[in-house]
Coordinates of C-alpha atoms and ligand atoms in Angstrom, one line a residue:
Chain T
M1 CA -9.8 -12.6 -8.3
S2 CA -11.5 -11.1 -5.2
L3 CA -14.9 -9.9 -6.1
P4 CA -15.4 -7.5 -3.1
L5 CA -12.1 -5.9 -3.9
Y6 CA -12.9 -5.7 -7.6
L7 CA -16.2 -3.9 -6.9
A8 CA -14.7 -1.5 -4.4
M9 CA -11.9 -0.6 -6.8
M10 CA -14.4 -0.1 -9.7
K11 CA -16.5 2.1 -7.5
N12 CA -13.4 4.0 -6.4
H13 CA -12.4 4.4 -9.9
G14 CA -15.8 5.2 -11.3
K15 CA -15.6 9.0 -11.5
M16 CA -12.4 9.1 -13.5
L17 CA -13.5 6.3 -15.7
G18 CA -16.8 8.0 -16.3
G19 CA -15.0 11.1 -17.4
F20 CA -13.0 9.1 -20.0
I21 CA -16.1 7.3 -21.2
Y22 CA -18.0 10.5 -21.5
G23 CA -15.1 12.3 -23.3
A24 CA -14.6 9.5 -25.9
S25 CA -18.3 8.9 -26.5
A26 CA -19.3 12.6 -26.8
Y27 CA -16.4 13.2 -29.2
I28 CA -17.2 10.4 -31.6
V29 CA -20.8 11.5 -31.7
L30 CA -19.8 15.0 -32.4
I31 CA -17.3 14.0 -35.2
I32 CA -19.9 11.8 -36.9
W33 CA -22.5 14.5 -36.6
I34 CA -20.4 17.0 -38.6
Y35 CA -19.3 14.5 -41.2
P36 CA -22.0 15.4 -43.7
S37 CA -20.9 19.0 -43.8
I38 CA -17.3 18.0 -44.4
A39 CA -18.1 15.4 -47.0
D40 CA -20.2 17.9 -48.9
M41 CA -17.5 20.6 -48.7
K42 CA -16.0 21.1 -52.2
G43 CA -12.3 21.1 -52.4
F44 CA -11.6 19.5 -49.1
N45 CA -10.0 16.5 -50.7
E46 CA -8.0 18.8 -53.0
M47 CA -6.8 20.7 -50.0
I48 CA -5.7 17.5 -48.3
A49 CA -4.0 16.3 -51.5
A50 CA -1.9 19.4 -51.6
L51 CA -0.3 18.6 -48.3
P52 CA 3.0 16.7 -48.3
E53 CA 2.7 12.9 -48.2
G54 CA 4.3 12.5 -44.7
M55 CA 1.9 15.1 -43.3
R56 CA -1.1 13.3 -44.8
K57 CA 0.0 10.0 -43.3
L58 CA 0.4 11.7 -40.0
I59 CA -3.1 13.1 -39.8
G60 CA -4.4 9.9 -41.1
M61 CA -5.6 11.1 -44.5
E62 CA -3.4 9.5 -47.1
N63 CA -6.2 9.4 -49.6
G64 CA -8.3 12.2 -48.4
I65 CA -11.8 11.4 -47.0
N66 CA -13.6 9.0 -49.1
S67 CA -16.0 7.4 -46.7
L68 CA -17.4 7.7 -43.2
S69 CA -15.3 4.8 -42.1
D70 CA -12.1 6.5 -43.3
Y71 CA -13.1 9.6 -41.6
I72 CA -13.9 8.1 -38.2
A73 CA -10.8 5.9 -38.3
G74 CA -8.4 8.7 -39.3
E75 CA -9.9 11.6 -37.4
F76 CA -10.9 9.9 -34.2
Y77 CA -9.1 6.6 -33.8
G78 CA -5.9 7.9 -35.2
M79 CA -5.7 11.0 -33.0
L80 CA -8.0 11.7 -30.1
L81 CA -9.0 8.3 -29.0
L82 CA -5.4 7.2 -29.2
I83 CA -4.5 10.0 -26.8
I84 CA -7.4 9.3 -24.5
L85 CA -6.6 5.6 -24.2
M86 CA -2.9 6.3 -23.8
V87 CA -3.6 8.6 -20.9
Y88 CA -6.1 6.3 -19.3
V89 CA -3.9 3.2 -19.5
I90 CA -0.8 5.0 -18.1
L91 CA -2.7 6.7 -15.3
T92 CA -4.8 3.7 -14.3
S93 CA -2.1 1.1 -14.4
T94 CA 0.0 3.2 -12.1
R95 CA -2.9 3.8 -9.8
V96 CA -4.0 0.2 -9.3
M97 CA -0.6 -1.1 -8.2
A98 CA 2.4 1.3 -7.6
R99 CA 0.2 3.9 -5.9
L100 CA -1.2 1.4 -3.4
V101 CA 2.3 0.1 -2.6
D102 CA 3.8 3.6 -2.4
Q103 CA 1.0 4.9 -0.1
G104 CA 1.0 1.7 1.9
S105 CA -2.7 0.7 1.6
M106 CA -1.6 -2.5 -0.2
A107 CA -0.7 -3.7 3.3
Y108 CA -4.4 -3.9 4.2
L109 CA -5.3 -5.9 1.1
L110 CA -2.5 -8.4 1.7
A111 CA -3.4 -8.6 5.4
T112 CA -6.6 -10.5 4.3
P113 CA -6.4 -14.1 3.2
N114 CA -6.0 -13.1 -0.4
S115 CA -2.7 -13.9 -2.0
R116 CA -0.6 -11.4 -3.8
V117 CA -1.5 -13.2 -7.0
K118 CA -5.2 -12.8 -6.4
V119 CA -4.9 -9.1 -5.5
A120 CA -2.7 -8.4 -8.6
I121 CA -5.1 -10.3 -10.9
T122 CA -8.0 -8.3 -9.4
Q123 CA -6.2 -5.0 -10.0
A124 CA -5.4 -6.1 -13.6
A125 CA -9.1 -6.9 -14.1
V126 CA -10.0 -3.4 -12.9
L127 CA -7.6 -1.9 -15.4
L128 CA -8.8 -4.0 -18.4
T129 CA -12.5 -3.6 -17.5
G130 CA -12.1 0.2 -17.6
L131 CA -10.4 0.0 -21.0
A132 CA -13.0 -2.3 -22.3
L133 CA -15.8 0.0 -21.1
I134 CA -14.3 3.1 -22.8
V135 CA -13.8 1.2 -26.1
G136 CA -17.2 -0.5 -25.7
F137 CA -19.1 2.8 -25.1
T138 CA -17.3 4.4 -27.9
T139 CA -18.3 1.6 -30.3
L140 CA -21.9 1.8 -29.3
S141 CA -22.0 5.6 -29.5
G142 CA -20.3 5.4 -32.9
I143 CA -22.8 2.9 -34.3
A144 CA -25.8 4.8 -32.8
A145 CA -24.7 8.1 -34.1
S146 CA -24.1 6.9 -37.6
E147 CA -27.5 5.2 -37.6
W148 CA -29.6 7.9 -36.2
L149 CA -27.8 11.2 -36.3
I150 CA -26.9 11.4 -40.0
D151 CA -28.6 10.4 -43.2
G152 CA -27.3 9.0 -46.3
Y153 CA -23.9 7.8 -45.1
Q154 CA -23.4 4.1 -44.2
L155 CA -21.0 2.8 -41.5
D156 CA -19.8 -0.7 -42.1
V157 CA -20.6 -2.0 -38.7
P158 CA -18.7 -5.3 -38.7
S159 CA -15.5 -3.6 -39.8
F160 CA -16.0 -0.9 -37.3
I161 CA -16.3 -3.5 -34.6
T162 CA -13.1 -5.2 -35.8
L163 CA -11.4 -1.9 -35.5
N164 CA -12.6 -1.5 -32.0
L165 CA -11.5 -5.0 -31.0
L166 CA -8.1 -4.4 -32.4
T167 CA -7.9 -1.0 -30.6
F168 CA -8.8 -2.7 -27.4
L169 CA -6.1 -5.3 -27.9
V170 CA -3.4 -2.8 -28.8
F171 CA -4.1 -0.8 -25.7
S172 CA -4.3 -3.9 -23.6
S173 CA -0.8 -4.7 -24.6
I174 CA 0.2 -1.2 -23.7
A175 CA -1.6 -1.7 -20.4
G176 CA 0.4 -4.9 -20.0
Y177 CA 3.8 -3.3 -20.0
C178 CA 2.5 -0.3 -17.9
F179 CA 1.1 -2.7 -15.4
F180 CA 4.4 -4.6 -15.3
I181 CA 6.2 -1.3 -14.5
S182 CA 3.6 -0.5 -11.9
S183 CA 4.0 -3.9 -10.3
V184 CA 7.7 -3.8 -9.8
N185 CA 8.0 -0.2 -8.7
N186 CA 7.7 1.1 -5.1
D187 CA 7.4 4.7 -6.2
E188 CA 4.2 5.8 -7.9
K189 CA 5.8 8.8 -9.7
K190 CA 8.6 6.7 -11.0
A191 CA 6.2 4.1 -12.4
L192 CA 4.2 6.8 -14.0
G193 CA 7.3 8.5 -15.5
I194 CA 8.6 5.2 -16.9
S195 CA 5.3 4.1 -18.4
A196 CA 4.6 7.5 -19.9
G197 CA 8.2 7.8 -21.2
I198 CA 8.1 4.4 -22.9
T199 CA 4.7 5.0 -24.4
L200 CA 5.6 8.4 -25.7
L201 CA 8.8 7.1 -27.2
F202 CA 6.7 4.4 -29.0
Y203 CA 4.3 7.1 -30.2
M204 CA 7.1 9.4 -31.5
L205 CA 8.8 6.5 -33.3
N206 CA 5.4 5.8 -34.9
M207 CA 5.1 9.4 -36.0
A208 CA 8.7 9.6 -37.2
G209 CA 8.3 6.3 -39.0
K210 CA 5.4 7.5 -41.0
L211 CA 7.0 10.7 -42.1
S212 CA 9.1 9.4 -44.9
E213 CA 10.5 6.2 -46.4
K214 CA 13.9 6.9 -44.9
T215 CA 12.5 6.7 -41.4
E216 CA 10.2 3.8 -42.0
W217 CA 12.4 1.3 -40.1
M218 CA 11.5 3.1 -36.9
L219 CA 8.1 1.5 -37.1
N220 CA 9.6 -1.8 -36.2
F221 CA 10.4 -0.6 -32.8
T222 CA 7.0 0.6 -31.7
I223 CA 3.8 -1.2 -30.7
F224 CA 1.8 1.4 -32.7
K225 CA 3.0 -0.4 -35.8
W226 CA 0.1 -2.7 -35.0
Y227 CA -2.3 0.2 -34.8
D228 CA -3.3 1.5 -38.1
P229 CA -7.0 2.5 -37.8
I230 CA -7.6 3.3 -41.5
K231 CA -6.2 0.0 -42.7
M232 CA -8.0 -1.8 -39.9
I233 CA -11.4 -0.4 -40.7
N234 CA -10.9 -1.2 -44.4
N235 CA -10.0 -4.8 -43.6
E236 CA -6.6 -4.3 -45.1
T237 CA -4.8 -5.9 -42.2
E238 CA -4.6 -9.5 -41.0
A239 CA -7.0 -8.8 -38.3
L240 CA -7.2 -12.3 -37.0
W241 CA -3.4 -12.8 -36.8
I242 CA -2.8 -9.4 -35.3
G243 CA -5.6 -9.9 -32.9
C244 CA -4.2 -13.2 -31.7
A245 CA -0.7 -11.9 -31.4
L246 CA -1.8 -8.9 -29.4
G247 CA -4.0 -11.1 -27.2
I248 CA -1.1 -13.4 -26.4
L249 CA 1.3 -10.6 -25.8
T250 CA -1.2 -9.0 -23.4
F251 CA -1.7 -12.3 -21.6
L252 CA 2.1 -12.8 -21.2
L253 CA 2.7 -9.3 -20.0
F254 CA 0.1 -9.6 -17.3
M255 CA 1.3 -13.0 -16.3
L256 CA 4.8 -11.7 -16.0
S257 CA 3.6 -8.7 -13.9
V258 CA 1.7 -11.0 -11.5
A259 CA 4.7 -13.3 -11.2
A260 CA 7.1 -10.4 -10.5
F261 CA 4.7 -8.9 -8.0
K262 CA 4.5 -12.3 -6.2
K263 CA 8.2 -12.6 -5.8
R264 CA 9.3 -9.1 -4.9
N265 CA 9.9 -7.4 -1.6
L266 CA 7.3 -4.9 -0.6
P267 CA 8.1 -1.9 1.5
L268 CA 4.8 -1.8 3.3
Chain E
M1 CA 3.0 -19.8 17.7
I2 CA 5.3 -17.2 16.2
Q3 CA 8.8 -18.3 15.5
V4 CA 11.7 -16.3 14.2
K5 CA 14.9 -18.3 13.5
G6 CA 18.1 -16.8 12.3
L7 CA 16.2 -14.1 10.4
S8 CA 18.6 -11.9 8.4
K9 CA 17.9 -9.1 6.0
R10 CA 20.7 -6.8 5.0
F11 CA 20.0 -3.3 3.7
T12 CA 23.4 -1.9 4.4
D13 CA 26.2 -3.0 6.7
K14 CA 24.5 -1.4 9.7
K15 CA 20.9 -1.4 8.6
G16 CA 18.7 -4.4 8.4
L17 CA 18.2 -7.5 10.6
F18 CA 21.0 -9.6 11.7
D19 CA 20.4 -13.2 12.9
L20 CA 17.2 -12.6 14.8
N21 CA 15.9 -15.4 17.0
F22 CA 12.8 -15.4 19.2
E23 CA 9.6 -17.2 19.8
V24 CA 6.2 -16.3 21.1
K25 CA 4.2 -19.1 22.6
K26 CA 0.5 -19.5 22.2
G27 CA -1.4 -17.3 24.6
E28 CA 1.6 -15.1 25.2
V29 CA 1.9 -11.4 24.7
F30 CA 5.3 -10.3 23.4
G31 CA 6.5 -6.8 23.6
Y32 CA 9.0 -5.7 20.9
I33 CA 10.9 -2.6 21.9
G34 CA 13.6 -0.6 20.4
P35 CA 14.6 2.9 19.3
N36 CA 13.6 4.5 15.9
G37 CA 15.1 2.6 13.0
A38 CA 16.0 -0.4 15.1
G39 CA 14.2 -2.8 12.8
K40 CA 10.9 -3.5 14.5
S41 CA 8.8 -2.8 11.5
T42 CA 11.2 -4.7 9.3
T43 CA 10.8 -7.8 11.5
I44 CA 7.0 -7.4 11.3
R45 CA 7.1 -7.0 7.5
H46 CA 8.8 -10.4 7.5
L47 CA 6.1 -11.9 9.6
M48 CA 3.5 -10.6 7.2
G49 CA 5.3 -12.0 4.2
F50 CA 5.9 -8.6 2.6
V51 CA 9.7 -9.2 2.6
K52 CA 11.7 -12.2 1.8
P53 CA 14.6 -12.8 4.2
D54 CA 18.1 -13.1 3.0
S55 CA 18.5 -16.1 5.3
G56 CA 16.7 -17.7 8.2
Y57 CA 12.9 -17.9 8.4
S58 CA 9.9 -16.9 10.4
S59 CA 6.8 -18.9 10.8
I60 CA 3.3 -18.5 12.3
D61 CA 1.5 -21.6 13.6
G62 CA 4.1 -23.7 11.7
M63 CA 3.6 -22.0 8.4
D64 CA 6.4 -20.2 6.7
C65 CA 5.6 -16.5 6.6
W66 CA 7.0 -15.9 3.1
K67 CA 5.6 -19.0 1.4
N68 CA 2.2 -19.1 3.1
A69 CA 1.5 -15.5 3.7
A70 CA -2.1 -15.6 2.5
R71 CA -3.1 -18.7 4.6
I72 CA -1.5 -17.2 7.6
Q73 CA -3.8 -14.2 7.3
E74 CA -6.8 -16.3 8.0
K75 CA -5.9 -16.4 11.6
T76 CA -3.9 -13.2 11.9
G77 CA -4.8 -9.6 12.6
Y78 CA -2.4 -6.9 11.5
L79 CA -2.0 -3.3 12.4
P80 CA 0.6 -1.5 10.2
G81 CA 2.9 1.1 11.7
E82 CA 2.0 3.7 9.2
I83 CA -1.7 3.6 8.4
V84 CA -2.9 4.5 5.0
F85 CA -6.3 3.3 3.7
L86 CA -7.7 3.1 0.2
E87 CA -8.8 6.5 -1.0
G88 CA -12.3 7.7 -1.2
M89 CA -13.9 5.5 1.5
T90 CA -15.6 6.0 4.8
G91 CA -14.4 4.2 7.9
L92 CA -17.4 1.8 7.7
G93 CA -16.9 1.3 3.9
F94 CA -13.3 0.3 4.5
L95 CA -14.1 -2.0 7.4
S96 CA -16.8 -3.8 5.5
L97 CA -14.5 -4.2 2.5
V98 CA -11.9 -5.9 4.7
Q99 CA -14.7 -8.1 6.2
K100 CA -15.9 -9.1 2.7
M101 CA -12.3 -9.8 1.6
R102 CA -12.1 -12.1 4.6
K103 CA -15.5 -13.7 3.8
Q104 CA -16.6 -12.8 7.2
E105 CA -20.3 -12.1 7.8
C106 CA -20.7 -11.5 11.5
I107 CA -20.6 -7.8 12.4
K108 CA -21.2 -8.2 16.1
R109 CA -17.6 -7.9 17.1
R110 CA -17.0 -5.1 14.7
D111 CA -19.8 -3.0 16.0
E112 CA -18.8 -3.8 19.6
L113 CA -15.3 -2.5 18.9
I114 CA -16.6 0.6 17.1
E115 CA -18.7 1.3 20.2
R116 CA -15.8 0.7 22.5
F117 CA -13.4 3.1 20.7
Q118 CA -16.2 5.6 20.1
L119 CA -15.4 5.9 16.5
D120 CA -17.5 7.9 14.1
V121 CA -17.3 5.4 11.3
N122 CA -19.4 7.3 8.8
S123 CA -16.8 10.1 8.2
P124 CA -14.6 9.8 5.2
I125 CA -11.2 8.5 6.1
R126 CA -9.5 11.4 4.3
K127 CA -11.0 13.7 6.9
M128 CA -10.1 11.6 9.9
S129 CA -7.5 12.6 12.5
K130 CA -4.5 10.5 13.1
G131 CA -6.1 8.9 16.2
M132 CA -9.3 8.1 14.4
K133 CA -7.4 6.4 11.6
Q134 CA -5.5 4.4 14.2
K135 CA -8.8 3.3 15.7
V136 CA -10.0 2.1 12.3
G137 CA -6.8 0.2 11.9
I138 CA -7.2 -1.4 15.3
I139 CA -10.7 -2.4 14.6
A140 CA -9.7 -3.9 11.3
A141 CA -7.1 -5.9 13.1
F142 CA -9.3 -7.2 15.9
M143 CA -12.7 -7.6 14.3
H144 CA -12.4 -11.1 13.0
S145 CA -11.2 -12.4 16.4
P146 CA -7.9 -13.7 15.1
Q147 CA -5.7 -16.2 16.9
V148 CA -2.6 -14.1 16.3
L149 CA -2.2 -10.4 16.5
I150 CA 0.7 -8.5 15.1
L151 CA 0.6 -4.8 16.0
D152 CA 3.1 -2.2 15.0
E153 CA 3.0 0.7 17.5
P154 CA -0.6 0.2 18.2
T155 CA -1.1 3.2 20.6
S156 CA 0.6 5.8 18.5
G157 CA -1.9 8.7 18.0
L158 CA -4.3 7.5 20.6
D159 CA -5.2 9.8 23.5
P160 CA -4.5 8.5 27.1
L161 CA -8.1 7.5 27.5
M162 CA -8.1 5.4 24.3
Q163 CA -4.7 4.0 25.2
R164 CA -6.4 2.6 28.3
V165 CA -9.2 1.2 26.3
F166 CA -6.7 -0.4 24.0
I167 CA -4.6 -1.9 26.9
D168 CA -7.8 -3.3 28.4
L169 CA -8.6 -4.8 25.0
I170 CA -5.1 -6.5 24.9
L171 CA -5.6 -7.8 28.4
E172 CA -8.9 -9.2 27.4
E173 CA -7.6 -10.9 24.3
K174 CA -4.8 -12.3 26.5
Q175 CA -7.5 -13.9 28.7
N176 CA -8.9 -15.5 25.5
N177 CA -5.6 -17.2 24.9
K178 CA -4.6 -15.1 21.9
T179 CA -1.0 -14.7 20.8
I180 CA 0.1 -11.1 20.5
L181 CA 3.2 -9.4 19.3
M182 CA 3.3 -5.7 19.6
S183 CA 6.0 -3.2 19.0
S184 CA 6.4 -0.1 21.0
H185 CA 8.8 2.7 22.1
S186 CA 7.3 2.8 25.5
F187 CA 8.5 0.5 28.2
Q188 CA 5.5 1.4 30.4
E189 CA 3.1 0.3 27.8
I190 CA 4.8 -3.0 27.3
E191 CA 5.2 -3.5 31.1
R192 CA 1.5 -3.3 31.6
T193 CA 0.5 -5.9 29.0
C194 CA 3.4 -8.2 28.1
D195 CA 4.6 -11.5 29.4
S196 CA 7.9 -11.2 27.8
A197 CA 9.8 -8.7 25.8
G198 CA 12.5 -8.4 23.2
I199 CA 14.7 -5.4 22.8
I200 CA 16.1 -4.7 19.3
K201 CA 18.9 -2.3 18.5
D202 CA 20.5 -1.8 15.1
G203 CA 18.9 -4.9 13.8
K204 CA 20.1 -7.1 16.6
L205 CA 18.2 -8.5 19.5
V206 CA 20.0 -7.2 22.5
A207 CA 17.8 -8.7 25.2
L208 CA 15.0 -11.3 25.3
E209 CA 13.5 -11.6 28.7
D210 CA 10.6 -12.5 30.9
M211 CA 8.7 -9.4 31.9
H212 CA 9.0 -10.2 35.6
L213 CA 12.7 -10.2 35.4
L214 CA 12.8 -7.0 33.6
R215 CA 10.4 -5.4 36.0
R216 CA 12.5 -6.4 39.0
V217 CA 15.6 -4.8 37.6
Q218 CA 13.9 -1.8 36.1
R219 CA 15.6 1.4 37.0
R220 CA 13.6 4.5 37.6
V221 CA 14.9 8.0 38.2
F222 CA 12.9 10.4 40.3
E223 CA 13.2 14.1 40.2
V224 CA 12.7 15.4 43.7
K225 CA 12.4 19.0 44.8
V226 CA 12.7 19.7 48.5
K227 CA 12.1 22.7 50.6
S228 CA 15.5 23.2 52.3
E229 CA 19.2 22.6 51.9
G230 CA 19.2 20.4 54.9
D231 CA 16.9 18.0 53.2
M232 CA 19.2 18.1 50.1
E233 CA 22.1 17.1 52.3
Q234 CA 20.1 14.3 53.8
I235 CA 19.3 12.8 50.5
I236 CA 22.9 13.1 49.2
Q237 CA 24.2 11.4 52.3
S238 CA 21.8 8.5 51.9
P239 CA 23.0 5.2 50.2
L240 CA 20.8 5.9 47.2
V241 CA 22.4 6.9 43.9
T242 CA 21.8 10.7 43.5
E243 CA 22.7 13.5 41.2
V244 CA 22.2 17.2 42.0
K245 CA 20.3 18.9 39.3
G246 CA 19.8 22.4 40.6
A247 CA 18.8 24.5 43.5
R248 CA 17.1 22.0 45.9
T249 CA 16.4 19.7 42.9
I250 CA 18.0 16.3 42.8
H251 CA 17.7 13.1 40.8
V252 CA 17.4 9.9 42.7
T253 CA 17.8 6.5 41.0
V254 CA 15.8 3.7 42.4
Q255 CA 16.3 0.1 41.4
G256 CA 14.6 -2.5 43.6
N257 CA 15.1 -0.4 46.7
D258 CA 11.8 1.5 46.6
Q259 CA 11.2 1.0 50.3
E260 CA 14.4 2.8 51.3
F261 CA 13.5 5.6 48.9
V262 CA 10.1 6.2 50.4
Q263 CA 11.5 6.1 53.9
L264 CA 14.1 8.7 53.0
L265 CA 11.5 11.0 51.5
S266 CA 9.3 10.7 54.5
R267 CA 12.0 12.4 56.6
C268 CA 12.2 15.3 54.2
D269 CA 10.0 18.2 53.2
V270 CA 9.1 17.4 49.7
Q271 CA 7.8 20.1 47.5
H272 CA 7.5 18.2 44.2
I273 CA 8.2 14.8 42.9
D274 CA 8.2 13.4 39.4
T275 CA 9.6 10.4 37.4
R276 CA 11.9 11.0 34.6
P277 CA 11.2 9.0 31.4
Q278 CA 13.9 6.5 30.8
D279 CA 15.2 5.7 27.4
L280 CA 15.2 2.1 26.5
E281 CA 18.9 1.9 26.0
D282 CA 19.4 3.1 29.6
I283 CA 17.0 0.5 30.9
F284 CA 18.9 -2.3 29.2
M285 CA 22.4 -1.1 29.8
H286 CA 21.5 -1.2 33.5
Y287 CA 19.7 -4.5 33.1
Y288 CA 23.0 -6.0 31.9
D289 CA 25.1 -4.3 34.5
R290 CA 22.9 -5.7 37.1
R291 CA 23.1 -9.2 35.8
E292 CA 26.8 -9.1 35.7
V293 CA 26.8 -8.1 39.4
E294 CA 24.4 -10.8 40.3
K295 CA 26.7 -13.4 38.8
Ligands
LIG1 N1 13.5 -1.4 2.0 C1 14.5 -0.8 2.7 N2 15.6 -0.5 2.1 C2 16.6 0.0 2.8 N3 16.6 0.3 4.1 C3 15.5 0.0 4.7 C4 14.3 -0.6 4.1 N4 13.4 -0.7 5.0 C5 13.9 -0.3 6.2 N5 15.1 0.2 6.0 C6 16.0 0.7 7.1 O1 16.0 -0.3 8.1 C7 16.0 0.4 9.4 C8 14.9 -0.2 10.3 O2 13.7 0.3 9.9 P1 12.4 -0.1 10.7 O3 11.2 0.6 9.9 O4 12.3 -1.5 10.8 O5 12.6 0.6 12.1 P2 11.6 0.6 13.3 O6 12.3 -0.1 14.4 O7 10.2 0.2 13.0 O8 11.6 2.2 13.7 P3 10.4 3.1 14.2 O9 10.5 3.0 15.7 O10 10.9 4.5 13.7 O11 9.2 2.6 13.6 C9 15.9 1.8 9.1 O12 17.1 2.5 9.3 C10 15.4 1.9 7.7 O13 15.9 3.1 7.1
LIG2 MG1 8.3 1.1 12.7

């Protein structure tokens, strides 16, 4: 890794990253803040129960809202954060590689005594640092808000942290294949299109898979199968196994990307 | 210092590089000329290790350009043909990033070059004109005093004054025994700086010569406008190669017989005289014709 490049890229990247961090943190604080009024609302769970099952699964409220944890996991991790992280990962992975090759500024980075491998690893580090910062700040904001902003409702902090770690790992894997696509493409728009296309396909398979039992097989073809926030926060998943598997997958995808970038012809 | 041996890269049947061979010795300045799309930049991309050749190889200081790209950069300065910098940086910010990535601390040479090219380094690159960006690129290529310089169309975008500054810089580096390869469209530019030159066309090297030789056989066309028909007649009658271009305007081709040309003109009433730019192909077609005759 090249430290000067890493710092320059982080700085370059700061504004956009700041926006994502601010969006995610502010929203989790807001959603925790209004939790007491929803929990106290009579008939809310009955209303949810009246929805068809597929629908309930889709909005992450199979069993209604029974605890703060369920609520945060279902409402935020299952919906908005998922979209925020998806957008961040797709945009950033395209920016750190394909864009530099497409525009030609990669030529300058490789005209210094830093190998392609080193440059690619630095860019991967920038991508993963950004992702870690978003998830990290969200975690901290979530814990802080549930401690200080509301009274009488307890957030199980260790499980919440587990959820966040797994979230980070799931999106690292997504970052992994997006980074691969970005590393082998000369055209920024094409890389963006392919990454977004694949990820949306995964997302739709996930939605469709949850709709009914007939479509459940679709879940086997999407990475979001591994991402079930409510189960994660209730410790109903094999967190350790899934975590390790995702970690290894991420590592392999990034290795593959760096190797592909090293070997390929660059149109600089 | 720079070696290219049997280098081939096929894009299509006509496009690419086909069995390129040349060598630039240490301390030599090599001019690389050719029309648009001839393959100059493609050759340079090979030297920088951006592209893997289909066959053949290129090397700098004995190191293979594809396999040792990063190590070669320690002693090489590169100016890309199309300059695009990282976004959201000032000229100075960019230059110091490059310096840090080179682990280079001394800023004396950098500031000296900034001064020389009169560059306002504090403006954001996004707002710079083409010429200003070109200057940033040139400074980035020269500021670590590399042993080898690879420059792709270095003077494009520079105004005539800055072109002079640049040519002086090249001559100075030549004095310092640096090895330089520069591509260009302009024969004049190459003529003033280079020891030898290679001409590439459609991916093939069509000539590889010592600059002195090229200069001797260089053909120039002058457009002469005289005041009377009588003078026209006199020029047409002379042994020089001529071509009437309009009322009292005539093109005279001079190749090694400059003296004769000047003497002829001194007998005429010249109203206006100008040189016609020569395209490279012309120069080389005539170069070959001439060689055949000499044999
Ligand atoms: N990656 C590529 N794939 C296909 N064709 C390519 C590729 N790179 C270059 N070419 C083609 O190879 C030819 C040579 O291009 P190159 O950029 O080397 O020309 P050049 O001599 O530098 O021209 P110019 O004077 O315009 O800079 C062009 O016709 C170009 O279209
Ligand atoms: Mg070119």
